[in-house]
């Protein structure tokens, strides 16, 4: 029935109509963020008044942007470093406990976020990493490991062994072969892993909600959500909409720029999963 | 993390110059490269899992206090909480509704953009675009969109003469649920479209051609060829969608705050409330263990069901 209905209705009418529905909230929010709203810094005329409110809110937009940038950079760096070495080990070496470790890494996917965050809250306290951006990044990087390790293992396996062996014969150690020969070959995999890690670290909400208690250290999503909750008396929709724009722009740009890699990551994930 | 990393320079070159212990040195190197992963998994995954088990059996106030054994007190406390069964029921209801609508729409989108006619790439990008946003950001966006005062939608029924005043989308339990479902579908439809698209593109052209040669109609081809061959992708989407919905948190925490009247409290929200509002990490841990067990059981059943379906 679905197929027949599709056959009858002009294809572009359906596709175009749906495209409008998908784009509308994004366009509306962008427009609303520069529009006048009652009870905000911008009561009349269009302009950046809502963004100015956001700049001065609590610890200030720059502080929150800095927090988010630090967390995202640390998470991406940690994820890339660990999964590059781990992927190399799983693809090219035999060592005791290899299969167990790989299965344990994948098992992170099976355990609900919330189940781990409660003990991690306690554990980070004992490691003196509670309420710290470093602790948060370590946790976020751990959640990235199943996908990242899997992806890097596939990337290394796709590189012909001869390439690396000739480097070893030429006198490189394994580290030299990794740096000089393999690193360029697995770059697409690294870009995919980095993009996924960035998007999830930049956007994560529940981990900072539980692990960060100091509003000065809140990443942007938490700060914007707090902005909305704290102003219960007079709700500032305008500043919230401005916050959504600031949150969304890097994600949308990065996705549009690296779309190809995103979709390739998807393919290898879906193909083997 | 750095112990294994640092040991590499001394080992460098030995592989080539001293061929005798080569296999043993490769094993050591493999271990060294895997060491950071092992440390991460041990400290931030295995250890917390053991700890949450211990916590679930102990008195564990959020702030300092008694940490004595309390087994199985935390587990019985969980099921005695007034909100427990309503939260379980609501989470299941939400999961069913989201899964049906989301996967149905994702399949429609995938079919719309699968052929490489002009504009297909554009539509794929547009449908996926909300997927690049975070769930919390999307929820904040829809919170403004649904607002009866500044949102563009609230006034529509009034203008059409269907209501006397602007509609409050988050005001009643039913409309709050459906509004959240709409947000989630908008955010994730493109993501599942991509998974199904990968599946659609793996169906060989010859199969379609053969079906067409036999004079099958489009509907017949869809039922007899597309759907069965798409089953692995549909199964993966189903697994991800059900798991994700059962663990829903951000959208309800941000958009409905669990209201109105606690009608949209999910199980994960209950964990958060136990831990950080009622300050009882022990019960929160017990609840976490129950969620983990339910999810593992569900996944085992789903895998079994799928394998049986494959054999028949």
PDB file of N, CA, C and O in Angstrom, chain A residues 122-165:
ATOM      1  N   UNK A 122      30.910   8.312  42.075  1.00  0.00           N
ATOM      2  CA  UNK A 122      31.631   7.965  43.298  1.00  0.00           C
ATOM      3  C   UNK A 122      33.115   7.767  43.013  1.00  0.00           C
ATOM      4  O   UNK A 122      33.985   8.281  43.719  1.00  0.00           O
ATOM      5  N   UNK A 123      33.402   7.037  41.940  1.00  0.00           N
ATOM      6  CA  UNK A 123      34.788   6.694  41.599  1.00  0.00           C
ATOM      7  C   UNK A 123      35.612   7.943  41.296  1.00  0.00           C
ATOM      8  O   UNK A 123      36.743   8.091  41.770  1.00  0.00           O
ATOM      9  N   UNK A 124      35.055   8.864  40.504  1.00  0.00           N
ATOM     10  CA  UNK A 124      35.789  10.089  40.172  1.00  0.00           C
ATOM     11  C   UNK A 124      36.058  10.896  41.439  1.00  0.00           C
ATOM     12  O   UNK A 124      37.086  11.553  41.558  1.00  0.00           O
ATOM     13  N   UNK A 125      35.131  10.813  42.409  1.00  0.00           N
ATOM     14  CA  UNK A 125      35.350  11.481  43.683  1.00  0.00           C
ATOM     15  C   UNK A 125      36.597  10.933  44.367  1.00  0.00           C
ATOM     16  O   UNK A 125      37.420  11.676  44.896  1.00  0.00           O
ATOM     17  N   UNK A 126      36.755   9.609  44.330  1.00  0.00           N
ATOM     18  CA  UNK A 126      37.919   8.993  44.980  1.00  0.00           C
ATOM     19  C   UNK A 126      39.206   9.316  44.248  1.00  0.00           C
ATOM     20  O   UNK A 126      40.277   9.342  44.831  1.00  0.00           O
ATOM     21  N   UNK A 127      39.114   9.512  42.919  1.00  0.00           N
ATOM     22  CA  UNK A 127      40.311   9.837  42.136  1.00  0.00           C
ATOM     23  C   UNK A 127      40.576  11.348  42.130  1.00  0.00           C
ATOM     24  O   UNK A 127      41.461  11.820  41.413  1.00  0.00           O
ATOM     25  N   UNK A 128      39.795  12.103  42.914  1.00  0.00           N
ATOM     26  CA  UNK A 128      39.877  13.566  42.941  1.00  0.00           C
ATOM     27  C   UNK A 128      39.646  14.163  41.557  1.00  0.00           C
ATOM     28  O   UNK A 128      40.272  15.134  41.170  1.00  0.00           O
ATOM     29  N   UNK A 129      38.768  13.536  40.801  1.00  0.00           N
ATOM     30  CA  UNK A 129      38.432  14.048  39.464  1.00  0.00           C
ATOM     31  C   UNK A 129      36.957  14.429  39.387  1.00  0.00           C
ATOM     32  O   UNK A 129      36.420  14.639  38.319  1.00  0.00           O
ATOM     33  N   UNK A 130      36.302  14.497  40.569  1.00  0.00           N
ATOM     34  CA  UNK A 130      34.901  14.890  40.554  1.00  0.00           C
ATOM     35  C   UNK A 130      34.819  16.374  40.215  1.00  0.00           C
ATOM     36  O   UNK A 130      35.712  17.139  40.573  1.00  0.00           O
ATOM     37  N   UNK A 131      33.741  16.760  39.539  1.00  0.00           N
ATOM     38  CA  UNK A 131      33.541  18.155  39.211  1.00  0.00           C
ATOM     39  C   UNK A 131      34.736  18.712  38.427  1.00  0.00           C
ATOM     40  O   UNK A 131      35.129  19.852  38.599  1.00  0.00           O
ATOM     41  N   UNK A 132      35.337  17.872  37.575  1.00  0.00           N
ATOM     42  CA  UNK A 132      36.471  18.349  36.787  1.00  0.00           C
ATOM     43  C   UNK A 132      36.265  18.018  35.319  1.00  0.00           C
ATOM     44  O   UNK A 132      35.689  16.979  34.972  1.00  0.00           O
ATOM     45  N   UNK A 133      36.716  18.927  34.466  1.00  0.00           N
ATOM     46  CA  UNK A 133      36.528  18.725  33.029  1.00  0.00           C
ATOM     47  C   UNK A 133      37.361  17.543  32.546  1.00  0.00           C
ATOM     48  O   UNK A 133      36.993  16.861  31.587  1.00  0.00           O
ATOM     49  N   UNK A 134      38.503  17.285  33.214  1.00  0.00           N
ATOM     50  CA  UNK A 134      39.333  16.144  32.821  1.00  0.00           C
ATOM     51  C   UNK A 134      38.604  14.843  33.118  1.00  0.00           C
ATOM     52  O   UNK A 134      38.543  13.932  32.282  1.00  0.00           O
ATOM     53  N   UNK A 135      38.028  14.754  34.324  1.00  0.00           N
ATOM     54  CA  UNK A 135      37.267  13.550  34.679  1.00  0.00           C
ATOM     55  C   UNK A 135      36.135  13.311  33.698  1.00  0.00           C
ATOM     56  O   UNK A 135      35.919  12.196  33.219  1.00  0.00           O
ATOM     57  N   UNK A 136      35.406  14.394  33.373  1.00  0.00           N
ATOM     58  CA  UNK A 136      34.296  14.289  32.423  1.00  0.00           C
ATOM     59  C   UNK A 136      34.796  13.783  31.074  1.00  0.00           C
ATOM     60  O   UNK A 136      34.187  12.894  30.457  1.00  0.00           O
ATOM     61  N   UNK A 137      35.942  14.314  30.606  1.00  0.00           N
ATOM     62  CA  UNK A 137      36.473  13.892  29.304  1.00  0.00           C
ATOM     63  C   UNK A 137      36.870  12.425  29.319  1.00  0.00           C
ATOM     64  O   UNK A 137      36.663  11.712  28.336  1.00  0.00           O
ATOM     65  N   UNK A 138      37.462  11.969  30.428  1.00  0.00           N
ATOM     66  CA  UNK A 138      37.855  10.559  30.523  1.00  0.00           C
ATOM     67  C   UNK A 138      36.620   9.665  30.385  1.00  0.00           C
ATOM     68  O   UNK A 138      36.640   8.659  29.668  1.00  0.00           O
ATOM     69  N   UNK A 139      35.530  10.055  31.060  1.00  0.00           N
ATOM     70  CA  UNK A 139      34.297   9.263  30.986  1.00  0.00           C
ATOM     71  C   UNK A 139      33.733   9.284  29.564  1.00  0.00           C
ATOM     72  O   UNK A 139      33.350   8.248  29.010  1.00  0.00           O
ATOM     73  N   UNK A 140      33.695  10.481  28.963  1.00  0.00           N
ATOM     74  CA  UNK A 140      33.141  10.584  27.609  1.00  0.00           C
ATOM     75  C   UNK A 140      33.983   9.777  26.615  1.00  0.00           C
ATOM     76  O   UNK A 140      33.445   9.144  25.701  1.00  0.00           O
ATOM     77  N   UNK A 141      35.313   9.802  26.789  1.00  0.00           N
ATOM     78  CA  UNK A 141      36.187   9.037  25.888  1.00  0.00           C
ATOM     79  C   UNK A 141      35.925   7.541  26.059  1.00  0.00           C
ATOM     80  O   UNK A 141      35.913   6.788  25.083  1.00  0.00           O
ATOM     81  N   UNK A 142      35.697   7.101  27.302  1.00  0.00           N
ATOM     82  CA  UNK A 142      35.399   5.682  27.536  1.00  0.00           C
ATOM     83  C   UNK A 142      34.145   5.269  26.758  1.00  0.00           C
ATOM     84  O   UNK A 142      34.122   4.222  26.121  1.00  0.00           O
ATOM     85  N   UNK A 143      33.109   6.126  26.789  1.00  0.00           N
ATOM     86  CA  UNK A 143      31.877   5.778  26.072  1.00  0.00           C
ATOM     87  C   UNK A 143      32.097   5.735  24.557  1.00  0.00           C
ATOM     88  O   UNK A 143      31.335   5.103  23.835  1.00  0.00           O
ATOM     89  N   UNK A 144      33.132   6.416  24.065  1.00  0.00           N
ATOM     90  CA  UNK A 144      33.421   6.406  22.628  1.00  0.00           C
ATOM     91  C   UNK A 144      34.199   5.167  22.194  1.00  0.00           C
ATOM     92  O   UNK A 144      34.272   4.848  21.015  1.00  0.00           O
ATOM     93  N   UNK A 145      34.841   4.503  23.162  1.00  0.00           N
ATOM     94  CA  UNK A 145      35.782   3.437  22.805  1.00  0.00           C
ATOM     95  C   UNK A 145      35.201   2.294  21.969  1.00  0.00           C
ATOM     96  O   UNK A 145      35.875   1.820  21.058  1.00  0.00           O
ATOM     97  N   UNK A 146      33.983   1.802  22.254  1.00  0.00           N
ATOM     98  CA  UNK A 146      33.512   0.672  21.438  1.00  0.00           C
ATOM     99  C   UNK A 146      33.521   1.005  19.948  1.00  0.00           C
ATOM    100  O   UNK A 146      34.128   0.295  19.153  1.00  0.00           O
ATOM    101  N   UNK A 147      32.883   2.130  19.583  1.00  0.00           N
ATOM    102  CA  UNK A 147      32.836   2.502  18.176  1.00  0.00           C
ATOM    103  C   UNK A 147      34.228   2.805  17.641  1.00  0.00           C
ATOM    104  O   UNK A 147      34.609   2.342  16.557  1.00  0.00           O
ATOM    105  N   UNK A 148      35.018   3.578  18.412  1.00  0.00           N
ATOM    106  CA  UNK A 148      36.323   4.022  17.927  1.00  0.00           C
ATOM    107  C   UNK A 148      37.270   2.836  17.720  1.00  0.00           C
ATOM    108  O   UNK A 148      37.942   2.739  16.685  1.00  0.00           O
ATOM    109  N   UNK A 149      37.327   1.933  18.692  1.00  0.00           N
ATOM    110  CA  UNK A 149      38.232   0.787  18.585  1.00  0.00           C
ATOM    111  C   UNK A 149      37.829  -0.101  17.413  1.00  0.00           C
ATOM    112  O   UNK A 149      38.669  -0.551  16.623  1.00  0.00           O
ATOM    113  N   UNK A 150      36.523  -0.334  17.295  1.00  0.00           N
ATOM    114  CA  UNK A 150      35.991  -1.136  16.202  1.00  0.00           C
ATOM    115  C   UNK A 150      36.376  -0.529  14.852  1.00  0.00           C
ATOM    116  O   UNK A 150      36.900  -1.201  13.960  1.00  0.00           O
ATOM    117  N   UNK A 151      36.144   0.772  14.746  1.00  0.00           N
ATOM    118  CA  UNK A 151      36.418   1.501  13.506  1.00  0.00           C
ATOM    119  C   UNK A 151      37.913   1.465  13.162  1.00  0.00           C
ATOM    120  O   UNK A 151      38.294   1.240  12.002  1.00  0.00           O
ATOM    121  N   UNK A 152      38.778   1.678  14.146  1.00  0.00           N
ATOM    122  CA  UNK A 152      40.223   1.701  13.875  1.00  0.00           C
ATOM    123  C   UNK A 152      40.731   0.299  13.553  1.00  0.00           C
ATOM    124  O   UNK A 152      41.622   0.127  12.722  1.00  0.00           O
ATOM    125  N   UNK A 153      40.151  -0.723  14.188  1.00  0.00           N
ATOM    126  CA  UNK A 153      40.559  -2.091  13.855  1.00  0.00           C
ATOM    127  C   UNK A 153      40.253  -2.390  12.384  1.00  0.00           C
ATOM    128  O   UNK A 153      41.106  -2.904  11.661  1.00  0.00           O
ATOM    129  N   UNK A 154      39.051  -2.023  11.935  1.00  0.00           N
ATOM    130  CA  UNK A 154      38.715  -2.221  10.516  1.00  0.00           C
ATOM    131  C   UNK A 154      39.668  -1.441   9.627  1.00  0.00           C
ATOM    132  O   UNK A 154      40.116  -1.936   8.601  1.00  0.00           O
ATOM    133  N   UNK A 155      39.974  -0.193  10.019  1.00  0.00           N
ATOM    134  CA  UNK A 155      40.844   0.640   9.190  1.00  0.00           C
ATOM    135  C   UNK A 155      42.210  -0.006   9.027  1.00  0.00           C
ATOM    136  O   UNK A 155      42.756  -0.041   7.929  1.00  0.00           O
ATOM    137  N   UNK A 156      42.778  -0.498  10.131  1.00  0.00           N
ATOM    138  CA  UNK A 156      44.100  -1.139  10.048  1.00  0.00           C
ATOM    139  C   UNK A 156      44.037  -2.428   9.240  1.00  0.00           C
ATOM    140  O   UNK A 156      44.956  -2.745   8.484  1.00  0.00           O
ATOM    141  N   UNK A 157      42.942  -3.178   9.420  1.00  0.00           N
ATOM    142  CA  UNK A 157      42.840  -4.446   8.689  1.00  0.00           C
ATOM    143  C   UNK A 157      42.758  -4.216   7.188  1.00  0.00           C
ATOM    144  O   UNK A 157      43.120  -5.083   6.396  1.00  0.00           O
ATOM    145  N   UNK A 158      42.250  -3.031   6.781  1.00  0.00           N
ATOM    146  CA  UNK A 158      42.103  -2.747   5.356  1.00  0.00           C
ATOM    147  C   UNK A 158      43.440  -2.374   4.701  1.00  0.00           C
ATOM    148  O   UNK A 158      43.546  -2.341   3.480  1.00  0.00           O
ATOM    149  N   UNK A 159      44.468  -2.088   5.508  1.00  0.00           N
ATOM    150  CA  UNK A 159      45.777  -1.727   4.949  1.00  0.00           C
ATOM    151  C   UNK A 159      46.548  -3.014   4.627  1.00  0.00           C
ATOM    152  O   UNK A 159      46.641  -3.884   5.482  1.00  0.00           O
ATOM    153  N   UNK A 160      47.094  -3.143   3.410  1.00  0.00           N
ATOM    154  CA  UNK A 160      47.824  -4.371   3.068  1.00  0.00           C
ATOM    155  C   UNK A 160      49.026  -4.564   3.981  1.00  0.00           C
ATOM    156  O   UNK A 160      49.751  -3.609   4.270  1.00  0.00           O
ATOM    157  N   UNK A 161      49.241  -5.803   4.436  1.00  0.00           N
ATOM    158  CA  UNK A 161      50.337  -6.108   5.353  1.00  0.00           C
ATOM    159  C   UNK A 161      51.705  -5.804   4.743  1.00  0.00           C
ATOM    160  O   UNK A 161      52.642  -5.445   5.454  1.00  0.00           O
ATOM    161  N   UNK A 162      51.809  -5.976   3.416  1.00  0.00           N
ATOM    162  CA  UNK A 162      53.116  -5.810   2.765  1.00  0.00           C
ATOM    163  C   UNK A 162      53.669  -4.407   2.994  1.00  0.00           C
ATOM    164  O   UNK A 162      54.867  -4.206   3.157  1.00  0.00           O
ATOM    165  N   UNK A 163      52.763  -3.438   3.018  1.00  0.00           N
ATOM    166  CA  UNK A 163      53.147  -2.042   3.181  1.00  0.00           C
ATOM    167  C   UNK A 163      53.941  -1.861   4.462  1.00  0.00           C
ATOM    168  O   UNK A 163      55.001  -1.237   4.490  1.00  0.00           O
ATOM    169  N   UNK A 164      53.411  -2.470   5.529  1.00  0.00           N
ATOM    170  CA  UNK A 164      54.026  -2.322   6.837  1.00  0.00           C
ATOM    171  C   UNK A 164      55.290  -3.180   6.917  1.00  0.00           C
ATOM    172  O   UNK A 164      56.299  -2.776   7.480  1.00  0.00           O
ATOM    173  N   UNK A 165      55.231  -4.386   6.309  1.00  0.00           N
ATOM    174  CA  UNK A 165      56.385  -5.279   6.397  1.00  0.00           C
ATOM    175  C   UNK A 165      57.603  -4.696   5.695  1.00  0.00           C
ATOM    176  O   UNK A 165      58.729  -4.823   6.166  1.00  0.00           O
TER     177      UNK A 165
END
